[in-house]
PDB file of C-alpha atoms in Angstrom:
ATOM      1  CA  MET A   1     136.101 141.549  50.339  1.00  0.00           C
ATOM      2  CA  VAL A   2     133.844 138.614  51.195  1.00  0.00           C
ATOM      3  CA  GLU A   3     135.430 135.262  50.461  1.00  0.00           C
ATOM      4  CA  GLN A   4     133.388 132.950  48.239  1.00  0.00           C
ATOM      5  CA  THR A   5     132.705 129.566  49.798  1.00  0.00           C
ATOM      6  CA  ARG A   6     131.057 126.464  48.482  1.00  0.00           C
ATOM      7  CA  THR A   7     127.378 125.854  49.110  1.00  0.00           C
ATOM      8  CA  VAL A   8     126.930 122.339  50.421  1.00  0.00           C
ATOM      9  CA  VAL A   9     123.158 121.952  50.287  1.00  0.00           C
ATOM     10  CA  GLU A  10     120.151 124.205  49.849  1.00  0.00           C
ATOM     11  CA  GLY A  11     116.678 124.019  51.337  1.00  0.00           C
ATOM     12  CA  ARG A  12     113.528 126.112  50.868  1.00  0.00           C
ATOM     13  CA  LEU A  13     114.658 128.958  53.117  1.00  0.00           C
ATOM     14  CA  VAL A  14     118.371 128.495  53.740  1.00  0.00           C
ATOM     15  CA  ARG A  15     121.583 127.180  52.324  1.00  0.00           C
ATOM     16  CA  LEU A  16     124.398 125.539  54.242  1.00  0.00           C
ATOM     17  CA  ARG A  17     127.861 126.624  53.212  1.00  0.00           C
ATOM     18  CA  GLU A  18     131.394 126.149  54.413  1.00  0.00           C
ATOM     19  CA  LYS A  19     132.523 128.483  57.181  1.00  0.00           C
ATOM     20  CA  ARG A  20     134.648 131.487  56.246  1.00  0.00           C
ATOM     21  CA  PRO A  21     136.747 134.043  58.158  1.00  0.00           C
ATOM     22  CA  GLU A  22     134.092 136.770  57.929  1.00  0.00           C
ATOM     23  CA  ASP A  23     131.722 134.652  60.038  1.00  0.00           C
ATOM     24  CA  VAL A  24     133.845 135.367  63.105  1.00  0.00           C
ATOM     25  CA  VAL A  25     131.997 138.588  63.979  1.00  0.00           C
ATOM     26  CA  ASN A  26     128.579 136.945  64.208  1.00  0.00           C
ATOM     27  CA  ASP A  27     129.968 133.811  65.823  1.00  0.00           C
ATOM     28  CA  TYR A  28     131.671 135.805  68.573  1.00  0.00           C
ATOM     29  CA  ALA A  29     128.475 137.771  69.243  1.00  0.00           C
ATOM     30  CA  TRP A  30     126.449 134.558  69.495  1.00  0.00           C
ATOM     31  CA  ARG A  31     129.005 132.723  71.632  1.00  0.00           C
ATOM     32  CA  THR A  32     129.110 135.594  74.151  1.00  0.00           C
ATOM     33  CA  ASP A  33     125.314 135.911  74.355  1.00  0.00           C
ATOM     34  CA  PRO A  34     124.004 134.683  77.755  1.00  0.00           C
ATOM     35  CA  GLU A  35     120.597 133.602  76.438  1.00  0.00           C
ATOM     36  CA  LEU A  36     122.077 131.586  73.574  1.00  0.00           C
ATOM     37  CA  ALA A  37     124.587 130.007  75.954  1.00  0.00           C
ATOM     38  CA  ALA A  38     121.742 128.941  78.258  1.00  0.00           C
ATOM     39  CA  PHE A  39     120.111 127.034  75.386  1.00  0.00           C
ATOM     40  CA  ASP A  40     123.394 125.110  75.024  1.00  0.00           C
ATOM     41  CA  ALA A  41     123.692 124.392  78.766  1.00  0.00           C
ATOM     42  CA  THR A  42     126.904 126.367  78.935  1.00  0.00           C
ATOM     43  CA  TYR A  43     128.237 129.785  79.902  1.00  0.00           C
ATOM     44  CA  PRO A  44     128.840 132.759  77.606  1.00  0.00           C
ATOM     45  CA  LEU A  45     132.340 132.844  76.193  1.00  0.00           C
ATOM     46  CA  ALA A  46     134.600 135.028  78.341  1.00  0.00           C
ATOM     47  CA  ILE A  47     137.582 135.648  76.073  1.00  0.00           C
ATOM     48  CA  SER A  48     138.480 138.698  74.010  1.00  0.00           C
ATOM     49  CA  PHE A  49     137.481 139.000  70.376  1.00  0.00           C
ATOM     50  CA  LYS A  50     141.170 139.019  69.426  1.00  0.00           C
ATOM     51  CA  GLN A  51     141.778 135.675  71.138  1.00  0.00           C
ATOM     52  CA  PHE A  52     138.571 134.185  69.733  1.00  0.00           C
ATOM     53  CA  LYS A  53     139.522 135.325  66.221  1.00  0.00           C
ATOM     54  CA  ALA A  54     142.956 133.711  66.459  1.00  0.00           C
ATOM     55  CA  GLU A  55     141.474 130.400  67.622  1.00  0.00           C
ATOM     56  CA  TYR A  56     138.732 130.656  65.005  1.00  0.00           C
ATOM     57  CA  GLU A  57     141.172 131.166  62.140  1.00  0.00           C
ATOM     58  CA  PHE A  58     143.323 128.265  63.351  1.00  0.00           C
ATOM     59  CA  GLU A  59     140.288 125.978  63.415  1.00  0.00           C
ATOM     60  CA  LEU A  60     139.279 127.013  59.890  1.00  0.00           C
ATOM     61  CA  LYS A  61     142.745 126.063  58.642  1.00  0.00           C
ATOM     62  CA  ASN A  62     142.905 122.867  60.718  1.00  0.00           C
ATOM     63  CA  PRO A  63     139.422 121.328  60.819  1.00  0.00           C
ATOM     64  CA  GLY A  64     138.944 118.210  62.909  1.00  0.00           C
ATOM     65  CA  LEU A  65     138.667 114.849  61.216  1.00  0.00           C
ATOM     66  CA  ASN A  66     135.451 113.766  62.918  1.00  0.00           C
ATOM     67  CA  ARG A  67     133.360 116.910  62.521  1.00  0.00           C
ATOM     68  CA  ARG A  68     132.016 119.260  59.848  1.00  0.00           C
ATOM     69  CA  ARG A  69     130.820 122.789  60.550  1.00  0.00           C
ATOM     70  CA  PHE A  70     128.588 124.861  58.287  1.00  0.00           C
ATOM     71  CA  ALA A  71     127.209 128.376  58.237  1.00  0.00           C
ATOM     72  CA  ILE A  72     123.465 128.743  57.827  1.00  0.00           C
ATOM     73  CA  GLU A  73     122.521 131.618  55.573  1.00  0.00           C
ATOM     74  CA  THR A  74     119.291 132.803  54.001  1.00  0.00           C
ATOM     75  CA  LEU A  75     118.872 132.402  50.262  1.00  0.00           C
ATOM     76  CA  GLU A  76     119.621 136.130  50.118  1.00  0.00           C
ATOM     77  CA  GLY A  77     123.037 135.502  51.688  1.00  0.00           C
ATOM     78  CA  GLU A  78     122.560 136.637  55.305  1.00  0.00           C
ATOM     79  CA  HIS A  79     124.477 134.557  57.869  1.00  0.00           C
ATOM     80  CA  ILE A  80     121.913 133.684  60.573  1.00  0.00           C
ATOM     81  CA  GLY A  81     123.382 130.700  62.407  1.00  0.00           C
ATOM     82  CA  ASN A  82     125.524 127.591  62.333  1.00  0.00           C
ATOM     83  CA  CYS A  83     125.150 123.832  62.346  1.00  0.00           C
ATOM     84  CA  SER A  84     127.492 120.879  62.483  1.00  0.00           C
ATOM     85  CA  TYR A  85     127.854 117.174  62.802  1.00  0.00           C
ATOM     86  CA  PHE A  86     130.512 115.769  65.111  1.00  0.00           C
ATOM     87  CA  ASN A  87     131.447 112.819  67.330  1.00  0.00           C
ATOM     88  CA  VAL A  88     131.461 110.748  64.155  1.00  0.00           C
ATOM     89  CA  ASP A  89     131.769 107.067  65.016  1.00  0.00           C
ATOM     90  CA  GLU A  90     132.805 105.143  61.909  1.00  0.00           C
ATOM     91  CA  VAL A  91     132.296 101.773  63.604  1.00  0.00           C
ATOM     92  CA  GLN A  92     128.780 102.452  64.906  1.00  0.00           C
ATOM     93  CA  LYS A  93     128.085 104.619  61.832  1.00  0.00           C
ATOM     94  CA  GLN A  94     126.568 107.425  63.847  1.00  0.00           C
ATOM     95  CA  ALA A  95     127.122 111.123  64.498  1.00  0.00           C
ATOM     96  CA  GLU A  96     125.788 113.892  66.702  1.00  0.00           C
ATOM     97  CA  VAL A  97     124.365 117.113  65.273  1.00  0.00           C
ATOM     98  CA  GLY A  98     124.033 120.606  66.660  1.00  0.00           C
ATOM     99  CA  ILE A  99     122.278 123.701  65.353  1.00  0.00           C
ATOM    100  CA  GLN A 100     121.900 127.315  66.414  1.00  0.00           C
ATOM    101  CA  ILE A 101     119.974 130.160  64.850  1.00  0.00           C
ATOM    102  CA  GLY A 102     121.839 133.055  66.416  1.00  0.00           C
ATOM    103  CA  ASN A 103     119.886 135.847  64.750  1.00  0.00           C
ATOM    104  CA  ARG A 104     116.686 136.202  66.778  1.00  0.00           C
ATOM    105  CA  ALA A 105     114.835 137.803  63.851  1.00  0.00           C
ATOM    106  CA  TYR A 106     114.669 134.308  62.330  1.00  0.00           C
ATOM    107  CA  TRP A 107     113.400 132.437  65.388  1.00  0.00           C
ATOM    108  CA  GLY A 108     110.047 130.680  65.084  1.00  0.00           C
ATOM    109  CA  ARG A 109     109.857 131.144  61.306  1.00  0.00           C
ATOM    110  CA  GLY A 110     110.942 127.715  60.079  1.00  0.00           C
ATOM    111  CA  TYR A 111     114.575 128.564  59.326  1.00  0.00           C
ATOM    112  CA  GLY A 112     115.999 126.214  61.945  1.00  0.00           C
ATOM    113  CA  ARG A 113     113.781 123.365  60.778  1.00  0.00           C
ATOM    114  CA  ASP A 114     114.765 123.939  57.152  1.00  0.00           C
ATOM    115  CA  ALA A 115     118.466 124.067  58.060  1.00  0.00           C
ATOM    116  CA  LEU A 116     118.273 120.846  60.065  1.00  0.00           C
ATOM    117  CA  LYS A 117     116.479 119.034  57.240  1.00  0.00           C
ATOM    118  CA  ALA A 118     119.151 120.249  54.829  1.00  0.00           C
ATOM    119  CA  LEU A 119     121.888 119.052  57.192  1.00  0.00           C
ATOM    120  CA  LEU A 120     120.266 115.617  57.449  1.00  0.00           C
ATOM    121  CA  LYS A 121     119.994 115.469  53.680  1.00  0.00           C
ATOM    122  CA  HIS A 122     123.689 116.244  53.356  1.00  0.00           C
ATOM    123  CA  ILE A 123     124.709 113.652  55.949  1.00  0.00           C
ATOM    124  CA  PHE A 124     122.546 110.832  54.638  1.00  0.00           C
ATOM    125  CA  THR A 125     123.384 111.406  50.962  1.00  0.00           C
ATOM    126  CA  THR A 126     127.142 111.960  51.255  1.00  0.00           C
ATOM    127  CA  THR A 127     128.244 109.681  54.114  1.00  0.00           C
ATOM    128  CA  ASP A 128     127.554 106.133  55.295  1.00  0.00           C
ATOM    129  CA  ILE A 129     126.232 107.358  58.653  1.00  0.00           C
ATOM    130  CA  GLU A 130     123.152 105.345  59.659  1.00  0.00           C
ATOM    131  CA  ARG A 131     122.084 107.153  62.845  1.00  0.00           C
ATOM    132  CA  VAL A 132     122.060 110.839  63.724  1.00  0.00           C
ATOM    133  CA  TYR A 133     121.322 111.975  67.264  1.00  0.00           C
ATOM    134  CA  LEU A 134     121.232 115.159  69.320  1.00  0.00           C
ATOM    135  CA  HIS A 135     120.763 116.373  72.871  1.00  0.00           C
ATOM    136  CA  THR A 136     118.556 119.209  74.015  1.00  0.00           C
ATOM    137  CA  LEU A 137     117.605 120.537  77.422  1.00  0.00           C
ATOM    138  CA  ASP A 138     114.396 119.010  78.757  1.00  0.00           C
ATOM    139  CA  TRP A 139     112.765 122.431  79.162  1.00  0.00           C
ATOM    140  CA  ASN A 140     113.469 123.503  75.575  1.00  0.00           C
ATOM    141  CA  ILE A 141     110.118 122.376  74.200  1.00  0.00           C
ATOM    142  CA  ARG A 142     110.352 124.605  71.121  1.00  0.00           C
ATOM    143  CA  ALA A 143     113.566 122.881  70.033  1.00  0.00           C
ATOM    144  CA  GLN A 144     112.073 119.449  70.694  1.00  0.00           C
ATOM    145  CA  ARG A 145     109.082 120.295  68.497  1.00  0.00           C
ATOM    146  CA  CYS A 146     111.415 121.447  65.742  1.00  0.00           C
ATOM    147  CA  PHE A 147     113.456 118.248  65.958  1.00  0.00           C
ATOM    148  CA  ALA A 148     110.318 116.086  65.961  1.00  0.00           C
ATOM    149  CA  ALA A 149     109.079 117.918  62.858  1.00  0.00           C
ATOM    150  CA  CYS A 150     112.345 116.906  61.159  1.00  0.00           C
ATOM    151  CA  GLY A 151     111.750 113.246  62.006  1.00  0.00           C
ATOM    152  CA  PHE A 152     113.686 112.889  65.258  1.00  0.00           C
ATOM    153  CA  ARG A 153     112.142 110.840  68.052  1.00  0.00           C
ATOM    154  CA  GLU A 154     113.003 110.785  71.720  1.00  0.00           C
ATOM    155  CA  CYS A 155     115.160 107.827  72.721  1.00  0.00           C
ATOM    156  CA  ARG A 156     116.504 108.704  76.172  1.00  0.00           C
ATOM    157  CA  ARG A 157     116.469 111.185  79.068  1.00  0.00           C
ATOM    158  CA  PHE A 158     119.412 111.740  81.359  1.00  0.00           C
ATOM    159  CA  ALA A 159     120.955 114.157  83.839  1.00  0.00           C
ATOM    160  CA  GLN A 160     124.409 115.662  83.610  1.00  0.00           C
ATOM    161  CA  GLY A 161     125.381 117.873  86.509  1.00  0.00           C
ATOM    162  CA  ARG A 162     122.559 120.319  87.123  1.00  0.00           C
ATOM    163  CA  TYR A 163     121.092 119.859  83.652  1.00  0.00           C
ATOM    164  CA  ARG A 164     118.516 117.382  82.368  1.00  0.00           C
ATOM    165  CA  PHE A 165     118.661 116.403  78.716  1.00  0.00           C
ATOM    166  CA  VAL A 166     116.495 114.714  76.120  1.00  0.00           C
ATOM    167  CA  MET A 167     118.301 112.627  73.510  1.00  0.00           C
ATOM    168  CA  MET A 168     116.592 112.335  70.134  1.00  0.00           C
ATOM    169  CA  GLU A 169     117.552 110.324  67.059  1.00  0.00           C
ATOM    170  CA  ILE A 170     116.726 109.625  63.444  1.00  0.00           C
ATOM    171  CA  ARG A 171     117.970 106.767  61.291  1.00  0.00           C
ATOM    172  CA  ARG A 172     118.800 106.729  57.600  1.00  0.00           C
ATOM    173  CA  GLN A 173     115.806 104.574  56.618  1.00  0.00           C
ATOM    174  CA  GLU A 174     113.418 106.783  58.599  1.00  0.00           C
ATOM    175  CA  PHE A 175     114.808 109.871  56.910  1.00  0.00           C
ATOM    176  CA  PHE A 176     114.315 108.523  53.397  1.00  0.00           C
ATOM    177  CA  GLU A 177     110.845 107.178  54.205  1.00  0.00           C
ATOM    178  CA  ARG A 178     109.891 110.619  55.478  1.00  0.00           C
ATOM    179  CA  LEU A 179     111.488 112.257  52.455  1.00  0.00           C
ATOM    180  CA  GLY A 180     109.441 110.055  50.124  1.00  0.00           C
ATOM    181  CA  ALA A 181     106.229 110.822  51.996  1.00  0.00           C
ATOM    182  CA  GLU A 182     106.877 114.579  51.835  1.00  0.00           C
ATOM    183  CA  ALA A 183     107.669 114.404  48.121  1.00  0.00           C
ATOM    184  CA  ALA A 184     104.500 112.396  47.447  1.00  0.00           C
ATOM    185  CA  ALA A 185     102.383 114.869  49.424  1.00  0.00           C
ATOM    186  CA  ASN A 186     103.873 117.877  47.634  1.00  0.00           C
ATOM    187  CA  PRO A 187     105.541 116.876  44.338  1.00  0.00           C
ATOM    188  CA  LYS A 188     106.190 120.505  43.373  1.00  0.00           C
ATOM    189  CA  SER A 189     108.176 121.181  46.538  1.00  0.00           C
ATOM    190  CA  ASP A 190     111.824 122.053  45.920  1.00  0.00           C
ATOM    191  CA  LEU A 191     112.818 121.419  49.547  1.00  0.00           C
ATOM    192  CA  TRP A 192     115.051 118.475  48.697  1.00  0.00           C
ATOM    193  CA  ARG A 193     115.756 119.102  45.049  1.00  0.00           C
ATOM    194  CA  GLN A 194     119.066 120.904  44.970  1.00  0.00           C
ATOM    195  CA  GLN A 195     122.149 119.103  46.211  1.00  0.00           C
ATOM    196  CA  VAL A 196     125.037 121.318  45.179  1.00  0.00           C
ATOM    197  CA  ASP A 197     127.756 119.156  46.689  1.00  0.00           C
ATOM    198  CA  SER A 198     128.320 115.824  44.971  1.00  0.00           C
TER     199      SER A 198
END
C-alpha cells in the first residue's frame, strides 16, 4: 500500500511532496548510478540496498533541522526525482538548494525547471530566507541554462579538489519581480497558482 503524503507545492508539470518510504527503491537506483553521481561530483553509492534502506528509514523518522527534502513527481503521480534545501543559515537568511531528475525519460523536457521554480516558490513564500544559492559543475552547461531560466545568476567560480564549480544565486526580491513579470506576460498561466501548503 502506498502511503499518502502531503503535497507541498504544485507547478505546471510536477508537484513536490514529502518523502515517503516507498521512494527508497528509486532513490537507491539513482544514488548508485555512475552517470548521476558524476553530475553531483561524487561517486556512486557502494552500500547494499538493505543498509541504504535502514539509513533511509532512520532519516525519514529523524529529519535534520536545517534541511527539507522533497520528492518530485509528475501530476500523474510518478516519482521522477528529488529536490531539497539545506545548509539553512538563519542569521544570513540563506540556504542552498539541490535538485536531481533521476528518471532520464524526463530530461530536457522542462520538468527540472518546473520543479526548481516550485521549490523556490515554496521557500520564498513559507520561510524568511532571502537568498538561495546552488553549486554546479562548470561543464554542466545544461544545468546552468536551467538555473538561469529560473532566475539564478552566476556569482562565483571556484575549485574544490579536482572539480571546478559555478555558484549561482537568486534573491527573494528578484524571485518576486520575475514572478510578477511572468504573470503579467501570461495571466492565464497556472504555474504559480496552487500553493497547497500554508
